[in-house]
PDB file of C-alpha atoms in Angstrom:
ATOM      1  CA  MET A   1      26.031  11.242  -3.113  1.00 60.00           C
ATOM      2  CA  ASP A   2      23.965   8.599  -3.368  1.00 77.00           C
ATOM      3  CA  HIS A   3      20.865   8.285  -0.399  1.00 88.00           C
ATOM      4  CA  ILE A   4      20.544   5.969   2.245  1.00 93.00           C
ATOM      5  CA  ASP A   5      17.651   5.297   3.275  1.00 94.00           C
ATOM      6  CA  ASN A   6      16.446   6.634   6.720  1.00 96.00           C
ATOM      7  CA  ILE A   7      13.707   4.441   8.900  1.00 97.00           C
ATOM      8  CA  LEU A   8      12.181   5.327  11.998  1.00 97.00           C
ATOM      9  CA  VAL A   9      10.836   2.185  14.542  1.00 97.00           C
ATOM     10  CA  VAL A  10       8.240   2.992  16.275  1.00 96.00           C
ATOM     11  CA  ASP A  11       7.774   0.163  19.624  1.00 94.00           C
ATOM     12  CA  ASP A  12       6.987   0.773  23.166  1.00 92.00           C
ATOM     13  CA  ASP A  13       9.324  -2.488  23.733  1.00 92.00           C
ATOM     14  CA  ARG A  14      13.159  -1.191  24.268  1.00 94.00           C
ATOM     15  CA  GLU A  15      14.582  -4.279  23.705  1.00 94.00           C
ATOM     16  CA  ILE A  16      12.985  -4.962  20.685  1.00 94.00           C
ATOM     17  CA  ARG A  17      13.344  -1.244  19.185  1.00 93.00           C
ATOM     18  CA  ASN A  18      16.714  -1.293  19.324  1.00 95.00           C
ATOM     19  CA  GLY A  19      18.217  -4.174  18.093  1.00 96.00           C
ATOM     20  CA  VAL A  20      16.194  -3.597  14.960  1.00 96.00           C
ATOM     21  CA  VAL A  21      17.452   0.140  14.755  1.00 97.00           C
ATOM     22  CA  ASP A  22      20.852  -1.369  15.338  1.00 97.00           C
ATOM     23  CA  TYR A  23      20.485  -4.515  13.058  1.00 97.00           C
ATOM     24  CA  LEU A  24      20.178  -1.521  10.366  1.00 97.00           C
ATOM     25  CA  ARG A  25      22.115   1.161  11.228  1.00 97.00           C
ATOM     26  CA  LYS A  26      24.673  -2.299  10.488  1.00 96.00           C
ATOM     27  CA  ASN A  27      23.220  -2.635   7.706  1.00 97.00           C
ATOM     28  CA  GLY A  28      23.838   0.471   6.338  1.00 95.00           C
ATOM     29  CA  LEU A  29      20.920   2.531   6.867  1.00 96.00           C
ATOM     30  CA  ARG A  30      19.918   5.417   8.767  1.00 96.00           C
ATOM     31  CA  ALA A  31      17.060   4.369  11.787  1.00 96.00           C
ATOM     32  CA  SER A  32      16.223   6.404  14.308  1.00 96.00           C
ATOM     33  CA  ALA A  33      13.397   5.186  17.499  1.00 95.00           C
ATOM     34  CA  ALA A  34      10.635   6.471  18.776  1.00 95.00           C
ATOM     35  CA  VAL A  35       8.750   4.761  21.398  1.00 94.00           C
ATOM     36  CA  ASP A  36       4.741   5.936  20.846  1.00 93.00           C
ATOM     37  CA  GLY A  37       2.471   7.376  18.360  1.00 91.00           C
ATOM     38  CA  ARG A  38       3.402  10.842  20.186  1.00 92.00           C
ATOM     39  CA  ASP A  39       7.093  10.306  19.910  1.00 94.00           C
ATOM     40  CA  LEU A  40       6.607   9.343  15.679  1.00 94.00           C
ATOM     41  CA  PHE A  41       4.798  12.354  15.229  1.00 94.00           C
ATOM     42  CA  ALA A  42       7.373  14.719  16.513  1.00 95.00           C
ATOM     43  CA  GLN A  43      10.654  12.984  14.897  1.00 94.00           C
ATOM     44  CA  LEU A  44       8.044  12.546  11.377  1.00 94.00           C
ATOM     45  CA  ASP A  45       7.550  16.537  11.566  1.00 91.00           C
ATOM     46  CA  GLY A  46      11.685  17.422  12.412  1.00 90.00           C
ATOM     47  CA  SER A  47      13.399  14.408   9.503  1.00 91.00           C
ATOM     48  CA  ALA A  48      12.193  12.577   6.682  1.00 93.00           C
ATOM     49  CA  PHE A  49      11.908   8.865   6.894  1.00 95.00           C
ATOM     50  CA  ASP A  50      11.664   6.834   4.241  1.00 94.00           C
ATOM     51  CA  LEU A  51       9.757   3.790   6.010  1.00 96.00           C
ATOM     52  CA  VAL A  52       8.102   3.610   9.054  1.00 96.00           C
ATOM     53  CA  VAL A  53       8.065   0.670  11.156  1.00 96.00           C
ATOM     54  CA  LEU A  54       5.310   0.633  13.451  1.00 94.00           C
ATOM     55  CA  ASP A  55       4.277  -2.624  16.529  1.00 92.00           C
ATOM     56  CA  ILE A  56       1.001  -3.457  16.748  1.00 90.00           C
ATOM     57  CA  MET A  57       0.862  -4.022  20.431  1.00 87.00           C
ATOM     58  CA  MET A  58       1.513  -0.474  21.428  1.00 87.00           C
ATOM     59  CA  PRO A  59      -0.602   0.763  24.780  1.00 84.00           C
ATOM     60  CA  GLY A  60      -2.214   4.144  24.227  1.00 84.00           C
ATOM     61  CA  ASP A  61      -2.824   4.675  20.033  1.00 86.00           C
ATOM     62  CA  ASP A  62      -2.038   0.926  18.600  1.00 87.00           C
ATOM     63  CA  GLY A  63      -0.282   0.359  15.729  1.00 87.00           C
ATOM     64  CA  LEU A  64      -3.453   0.362  14.016  1.00 87.00           C
ATOM     65  CA  VAL A  65      -4.431   3.651  15.191  1.00 88.00           C
ATOM     66  CA  LEU A  66      -0.841   5.076  14.359  1.00 91.00           C
ATOM     67  CA  CYS A  67      -0.994   2.966  10.880  1.00 88.00           C
ATOM     68  CA  ARG A  68      -4.699   4.543   9.496  1.00 83.00           C
ATOM     69  CA  THR A  69      -4.219   8.466  11.410  1.00 87.00           C
ATOM     70  CA  LEU A  70      -0.563   8.472   9.335  1.00 87.00           C
ATOM     71  CA  ARG A  71      -3.031   7.226   5.828  1.00 76.00           C
ATOM     72  CA  ALA A  72      -4.912   9.892   6.683  1.00 73.00           C
ATOM     73  CA  GLY A  73      -2.544  12.879   7.045  1.00 76.00           C
ATOM     74  CA  LYS A  74       0.202  14.538   5.079  1.00 81.00           C
ATOM     75  CA  HIS A  75       2.087  11.446   6.235  1.00 84.00           C
ATOM     76  CA  ARG A  76       0.017   9.526   4.075  1.00 77.00           C
ATOM     77  CA  ALA A  77       2.787   8.395   1.424  1.00 76.00           C
ATOM     78  CA  LEU A  78       5.460   7.047   3.561  1.00 87.00           C
ATOM     79  CA  PRO A  79       5.746   2.865   3.214  1.00 88.00           C
ATOM     80  CA  VAL A  80       4.987   1.575   6.464  1.00 90.00           C
ATOM     81  CA  VAL A  81       5.597  -2.572   8.074  1.00 92.00           C
ATOM     82  CA  LEU A  82       3.717  -3.145  10.633  1.00 90.00           C
ATOM     83  CA  LEU A  83       5.752  -5.838  14.005  1.00 90.00           C
ATOM     84  CA  THR A  84       2.632  -7.920  15.646  1.00 85.00           C
ATOM     85  CA  ALA A  85       3.155 -10.048  17.932  1.00 77.00           C
ATOM     86  CA  ARG A  86      -0.167 -11.709  16.782  1.00 65.00           C
ATOM     87  CA  ASP A  87      -1.402 -16.093  15.526  1.00 63.00           C
ATOM     88  CA  ASP A  88      -4.636 -14.455  14.664  1.00 60.00           C
ATOM     89  CA  GLU A  89      -4.283 -13.100  10.826  1.00 65.00           C
ATOM     90  CA  THR A  90      -6.924 -10.662  12.112  1.00 70.00           C
ATOM     91  CA  ASP A  91      -4.553  -7.768  12.822  1.00 69.00           C
ATOM     92  CA  ARG A  92      -2.547  -8.586   9.575  1.00 68.00           C
ATOM     93  CA  ILE A  93      -5.538  -8.030   8.147  1.00 69.00           C
ATOM     94  CA  ILE A  94      -6.315  -4.728   9.502  1.00 72.00           C
ATOM     95  CA  GLY A  95      -3.296  -3.585   8.967  1.00 72.00           C
ATOM     96  CA  LEU A  96      -3.002  -4.205   5.344  1.00 70.00           C
ATOM     97  CA  GLU A  97      -6.487  -2.514   4.751  1.00 67.00           C
ATOM     98  CA  MET A  98      -5.228   0.685   7.337  1.00 70.00           C
ATOM     99  CA  GLY A  99      -2.775   1.077   4.439  1.00 71.00           C
ATOM    100  CA  ALA A 100       0.576  -0.903   5.252  1.00 80.00           C
ATOM    101  CA  ASP A 101       2.510  -2.287   2.743  1.00 79.00           C
ATOM    102  CA  ASP A 102       3.685  -4.638   5.066  1.00 83.00           C
ATOM    103  CA  TYR A 103       3.985  -6.185   8.602  1.00 85.00           C
ATOM    104  CA  VAL A 104       6.589  -9.307   9.866  1.00 89.00           C
ATOM    105  CA  THR A 105       5.228 -12.006  13.052  1.00 88.00           C
ATOM    106  CA  LYS A 106       6.960 -11.549  15.962  1.00 87.00           C
ATOM    107  CA  PRO A 107       9.431 -13.156  17.008  1.00 87.00           C
ATOM    108  CA  PHE A 108      11.073 -12.507  13.785  1.00 90.00           C
ATOM    109  CA  ALA A 109      15.008 -12.636  11.823  1.00 92.00           C
ATOM    110  CA  PRO A 110      16.055  -9.007  11.767  1.00 93.00           C
ATOM    111  CA  ARG A 111      17.077 -11.179   8.153  1.00 94.00           C
ATOM    112  CA  GLU A 112      13.463 -10.851   7.034  1.00 93.00           C
ATOM    113  CA  LEU A 113      12.605  -7.636   8.638  1.00 95.00           C
ATOM    114  CA  LEU A 114      15.829  -5.785   7.067  1.00 95.00           C
ATOM    115  CA  ALA A 115      14.464  -8.452   3.424  1.00 93.00           C
ATOM    116  CA  ARG A 116      10.521  -6.718   3.534  1.00 90.00           C
ATOM    117  CA  ILE A 117      11.656  -3.049   4.352  1.00 94.00           C
ATOM    118  CA  LYS A 118      14.336  -2.826   1.100  1.00 92.00           C
ATOM    119  CA  ALA A 119      11.454  -5.023  -1.389  1.00 86.00           C
ATOM    120  CA  VAL A 120       8.988  -1.494   0.393  1.00 85.00           C
ATOM    121  CA  ILE A 121      10.775   0.958  -0.779  1.00 88.00           C
ATOM    122  CA  ARG A 122      12.305  -0.882  -3.805  1.00 84.00           C
ATOM    123  CA  ARG A 123       8.318  -1.269  -4.827  1.00 76.00           C
ATOM    124  CA  THR A 124       7.117   1.316  -3.820  1.00 75.00           C
ATOM    125  CA  ARG A 125       9.981   3.821  -6.253  1.00 76.00           C
ATOM    126  CA  MET A 126       9.438   2.333  -8.929  1.00 68.00           C
ATOM    127  CA  LEU A 127       5.676   4.241  -9.098  1.00 60.00           C
ATOM    128  CA  PRO A 128       6.672   7.425 -11.634  1.00 57.00           C
ATOM    129  CA  PRO A 129       6.802  10.691  -9.920  1.00 52.00           C
ATOM    130  CA  ASN A 130       4.205  12.510  -9.337  1.00 42.00           C
ATOM    131  CA  LEU A 131       1.351  10.213  -9.514  1.00 47.00           C
ATOM    132  CA  ARG A 132      -1.781  11.141  -6.658  1.00 46.00           C
ATOM    133  CA  VAL A 133      -2.308   9.641  -3.072  1.00 48.00           C
ATOM    134  CA  THR A 134      -5.598   8.814  -2.203  1.00 50.00           C
ATOM    135  CA  GLU A 135      -4.993   6.263   0.922  1.00 52.00           C
ATOM    136  CA  ALA A 136      -6.589   8.511   2.101  1.00 54.00           C
ATOM    137  CA  ALA A 137     -10.098   8.292   1.041  1.00 62.00           C
ATOM    138  CA  SER A 138     -12.580   6.657   2.167  1.00 78.00           C
ATOM    139  CA  GLU A 139     -14.479   6.280  -1.305  1.00 86.00           C
ATOM    140  CA  LEU A 140     -13.335   7.055  -4.403  1.00 90.00           C
ATOM    141  CA  ALA A 141     -15.519   6.986  -7.555  1.00 92.00           C
ATOM    142  CA  PHE A 142     -15.332   7.577 -11.174  1.00 94.00           C
ATOM    143  CA  GLY A 143     -16.788   7.796 -14.039  1.00 92.00           C
ATOM    144  CA  ARG A 144     -20.525   5.832 -12.920  1.00 93.00           C
ATOM    145  CA  TRP A 145     -18.457   3.586  -9.903  1.00 95.00           C
ATOM    146  CA  ARG A 146     -17.327   4.364  -6.839  1.00 94.00           C
ATOM    147  CA  LEU A 147     -15.010   2.485  -4.267  1.00 93.00           C
ATOM    148  CA  ASP A 148     -15.650   1.264  -0.772  1.00 89.00           C
ATOM    149  CA  THR A 149     -11.825   1.132   0.277  1.00 84.00           C
ATOM    150  CA  THR A 150     -13.310   0.476   3.859  1.00 79.00           C
ATOM    151  CA  ALA A 151     -15.192  -3.157   2.471  1.00 79.00           C
ATOM    152  CA  ARG A 152     -13.652  -3.397  -0.828  1.00 82.00           C
ATOM    153  CA  HIS A 153     -15.694  -3.805  -3.148  1.00 85.00           C
ATOM    154  CA  LEU A 154     -17.778  -1.692  -6.138  1.00 93.00           C
ATOM    155  CA  LEU A 155     -20.712  -0.149  -6.320  1.00 93.00           C
ATOM    156  CA  ASP A 156     -22.308   1.168  -9.368  1.00 92.00           C
ATOM    157  CA  GLU A 157     -24.779   4.468  -9.916  1.00 92.00           C
ATOM    158  CA  HIS A 158     -27.500   2.421  -8.488  1.00 91.00           C
ATOM    159  CA  GLY A 159     -25.341   1.573  -5.225  1.00 91.00           C
ATOM    160  CA  THR A 160     -26.123  -1.960  -5.922  1.00 93.00           C
ATOM    161  CA  ILE A 161     -22.617  -3.772  -4.821  1.00 92.00           C
ATOM    162  CA  VAL A 162     -20.110  -6.040  -6.972  1.00 90.00           C
ATOM    163  CA  PRO A 163     -17.635  -7.247  -4.971  1.00 88.00           C
ATOM    164  CA  LEU A 164     -13.787  -8.295  -5.635  1.00 86.00           C
ATOM    165  CA  SER A 165     -11.136 -10.577  -4.919  1.00 82.00           C
ATOM    166  CA  GLY A 166      -8.205  -9.310  -2.744  1.00 77.00           C
ATOM    167  CA  ALA A 167      -6.304  -9.271  -5.854  1.00 79.00           C
ATOM    168  CA  GLU A 168      -8.906  -6.860  -7.689  1.00 87.00           C
ATOM    169  CA  PHE A 169      -9.239  -5.083  -5.231  1.00 86.00           C
ATOM    170  CA  ARG A 170      -5.527  -4.682  -5.573  1.00 84.00           C
ATOM    171  CA  LEU A 171      -5.294  -3.545  -9.406  1.00 89.00           C
ATOM    172  CA  LEU A 172      -7.991  -1.003  -8.425  1.00 92.00           C
ATOM    173  CA  ARG A 173      -6.914   1.135  -6.188  1.00 89.00           C
ATOM    174  CA  VAL A 174      -3.834   0.764  -7.729  1.00 87.00           C
ATOM    175  CA  PHE A 175      -5.638   1.983 -10.933  1.00 91.00           C
ATOM    176  CA  LEU A 176      -7.405   5.045  -8.932  1.00 90.00           C
ATOM    177  CA  ASP A 177      -4.138   5.766  -6.996  1.00 84.00           C
ATOM    178  CA  HIS A 178      -2.687   6.824 -10.296  1.00 85.00           C
ATOM    179  CA  PRO A 179      -5.148   7.571 -13.347  1.00 86.00           C
ATOM    180  CA  GLN A 180      -3.996   9.108 -16.148  1.00 84.00           C
ATOM    181  CA  ARG A 181      -0.713   6.955 -15.921  1.00 86.00           C
ATOM    182  CA  VAL A 182       0.718   4.436 -18.266  1.00 86.00           C
ATOM    183  CA  LEU A 183       1.855   1.723 -16.076  1.00 87.00           C
ATOM    184  CA  SER A 184       3.928  -1.474 -17.244  1.00 85.00           C
ATOM    185  CA  ARG A 185       2.794  -4.631 -16.125  1.00 83.00           C
ATOM    186  CA  ASP A 186       6.466  -5.114 -14.249  1.00 78.00           C
ATOM    187  CA  GLN A 187       4.524  -2.475 -12.354  1.00 78.00           C
ATOM    188  CA  LEU A 188       1.569  -3.881 -11.688  1.00 83.00           C
ATOM    189  CA  LEU A 189       3.046  -6.617 -10.594  1.00 78.00           C
ATOM    190  CA  ASN A 190       5.281  -5.826  -7.636  1.00 70.00           C
ATOM    191  CA  LEU A 191       2.728  -3.018  -6.681  1.00 72.00           C
ATOM    192  CA  THR A 192      -0.559  -5.600  -5.960  1.00 73.00           C
ATOM    193  CA  GLN A 193       1.806  -8.186  -5.114  1.00 64.00           C
ATOM    194  CA  GLY A 194       1.678  -9.285  -1.337  1.00 52.00           C
ATOM    195  CA  ARG A 195       2.248 -12.412   0.604  1.00 48.00           C
ATOM    196  CA  ASP A 196      -1.518 -13.180  -0.980  1.00 46.00           C
ATOM    197  CA  ALA A 197       0.522 -13.048  -4.408  1.00 47.00           C
ATOM    198  CA  GLU A 198      -1.937 -15.193  -6.804  1.00 46.00           C
ATOM    199  CA  LEU A 199      -0.159 -13.334  -9.867  1.00 45.00           C
ATOM    200  CA  PHE A 200       3.401 -13.847 -11.336  1.00 49.00           C
ATOM    201  CA  ASP A 201       4.386 -13.587 -15.018  1.00 48.00           C
ATOM    202  CA  ARG A 202       2.008 -12.081 -17.757  1.00 60.00           C
ATOM    203  CA  SER A 203      -1.012 -13.213 -15.631  1.00 77.00           C
ATOM    204  CA  ILE A 204      -0.907  -9.393 -14.910  1.00 84.00           C
ATOM    205  CA  ASP A 205      -2.936  -9.231 -18.330  1.00 87.00           C
ATOM    206  CA  LEU A 206      -5.817 -12.170 -16.933  1.00 87.00           C
ATOM    207  CA  LEU A 207      -6.182 -10.273 -14.069  1.00 88.00           C
ATOM    208  CA  VAL A 208      -6.810  -6.662 -16.216  1.00 91.00           C
ATOM    209  CA  SER A 209      -9.355  -9.079 -17.930  1.00 91.00           C
ATOM    210  CA  ARG A 210     -11.264  -9.733 -14.909  1.00 90.00           C
ATOM    211  CA  LEU A 211     -10.657  -6.406 -13.683  1.00 93.00           C
ATOM    212  CA  ARG A 212     -12.726  -5.057 -16.794  1.00 93.00           C
ATOM    213  CA  THR A 213     -15.805  -7.365 -16.634  1.00 92.00           C
ATOM    214  CA  ARG A 214     -16.718  -6.144 -13.048  1.00 92.00           C
ATOM    215  CA  LEU A 215     -16.336  -2.754 -14.066  1.00 93.00           C
ATOM    216  CA  SER A 216     -18.781  -3.474 -17.531  1.00 90.00           C
ATOM    217  CA  ASP A 217     -15.491  -1.874 -20.135  1.00 86.00           C
ATOM    218  CA  ASN A 218     -16.255  -2.983 -23.595  1.00 73.00           C
ATOM    219  CA  ALA A 219     -12.839  -4.821 -24.428  1.00 65.00           C
ATOM    220  CA  ARG A 220     -12.910  -2.412 -27.825  1.00 71.00           C
ATOM    221  CA  ASP A 221     -13.618   1.047 -25.774  1.00 76.00           C
ATOM    222  CA  GLN A 222     -11.967   0.507 -23.583  1.00 83.00           C
ATOM    223  CA  ALA A 223     -13.434   3.188 -21.864  1.00 88.00           C
ATOM    224  CA  TYR A 224     -11.051   2.826 -17.509  1.00 94.00           C
ATOM    225  CA  ILE A 225      -8.990   0.260 -18.763  1.00 94.00           C
ATOM    226  CA  LYS A 226      -6.565   1.106 -21.426  1.00 93.00           C
ATOM    227  CA  THR A 227      -3.857  -1.160 -23.031  1.00 91.00           C
ATOM    228  CA  VAL A 228      -1.139   0.846 -24.308  1.00 89.00           C
ATOM    229  CA  ARG A 229       0.696  -1.520 -26.689  1.00 87.00           C
ATOM    230  CA  SER A 230       4.345  -2.271 -25.495  1.00 85.00           C
ATOM    231  CA  GLU A 231       4.002  -0.246 -22.452  1.00 86.00           C
ATOM    232  CA  GLY A 232       1.114  -1.723 -20.019  1.00 89.00           C
ATOM    233  CA  TYR A 233      -2.391  -0.264 -19.490  1.00 92.00           C
ATOM    234  CA  VAL A 234      -3.418   3.229 -18.261  1.00 92.00           C
ATOM    235  CA  PHE A 235      -6.657   4.112 -16.078  1.00 93.00           C
ATOM    236  CA  SER A 236      -8.307   6.958 -18.648  1.00 92.00           C
ATOM    237  CA  MET A 237     -11.231   7.841 -16.241  1.00 91.00           C
ATOM    238  CA  PRO A 238     -10.521  10.657 -13.849  1.00 90.00           C
ATOM    239  CA  VAL A 239     -10.811   9.982 -10.254  1.00 89.00           C
ATOM    240  CA  THR A 240     -12.569  12.067  -7.405  1.00 88.00           C
ATOM    241  CA  VAL A 241     -13.106  12.223  -3.925  1.00 82.00           C
ATOM    242  CA  PRO A 242     -16.797  12.719  -2.603  1.00 80.00           C
ATOM    243  CA  GLY A 243     -17.065  15.813  -1.348  1.00 68.00           C
ATOM    244  CA  GLU A 244     -13.808  16.904  -1.231  1.00 59.00           C
ATOM    245  CA  GLY A 245     -13.950  20.885  -3.013  1.00 50.00           C
ATOM    246  CA  ALA A 246     -17.983  20.414  -1.544  1.00 43.00           C
TER     247      ALA A 246
END
C-alpha cells in the first residue's frame, strides 16, 4: 500500500490548527493536531510523522524554542515548516537558522501551506538513505576547518573567520550533513534552494567553485569537494562534532 504522509500541526489557536488538519485530510494526507510543546513531543513519541507544522507564537515554549529542541534530539531529521504571524523577517531568519525547512506567514492560504509541505517532503526524500544528520551540532570540524553553524561562518585552524554568503553556507551544510556521498546537481540544487534562492540550472557548479575558493581547495587536488564525472559532487573529508566521544 502506498505511504500516506502524516503531518502534525502544532498551534495554540484551535480554529487554525483544526482548519489546517481538516484541509490536509481533505487533500489526501493524514494529519493530527497538538496544542503546545508537551503535546507535540507526546505525539511524536507515540506515532510516526513525516513533517511538523509549527506555529512560532505560542505561550510557554514558542515555536523557535521547540524547533531548536527538535533539532537537538532524536527527532532532529523530522522536517519542520514554521507558521509566523509577524511581518518582521527576524523570526523567519532565526527559524531557518534553528533548522526549520520553510515558513509560511499568517494569514496564509491553505493551498500555499499544502504546496510547501509537499515541497519540503519531496526535497527530504531526494536524499540517499542512511545519511549522517548533524543538525544538533553548533560546530562541525573537517580537515583544517570548523563551521560555526550558529554564526554561519568558517574558522580556520588559527580561529580566523571566513564569512560565507547564505548560498555558500547552505551548500556547505548539505555537504557536511552528507559526507562521502555522491550528490547529483539536482539534489544539491533542491537541498540548497530556499526562498532566497539564487540558483538555477547548472549554476550549482559556480557555487561549488566559490565554496572551493573559501576552503582554499585546489581545483586540481580537490581535497574537500571532488567532482564525480557525469554524477555530481562528493564531500570527501570526514566530518566530526568537536567534543563528541571525548
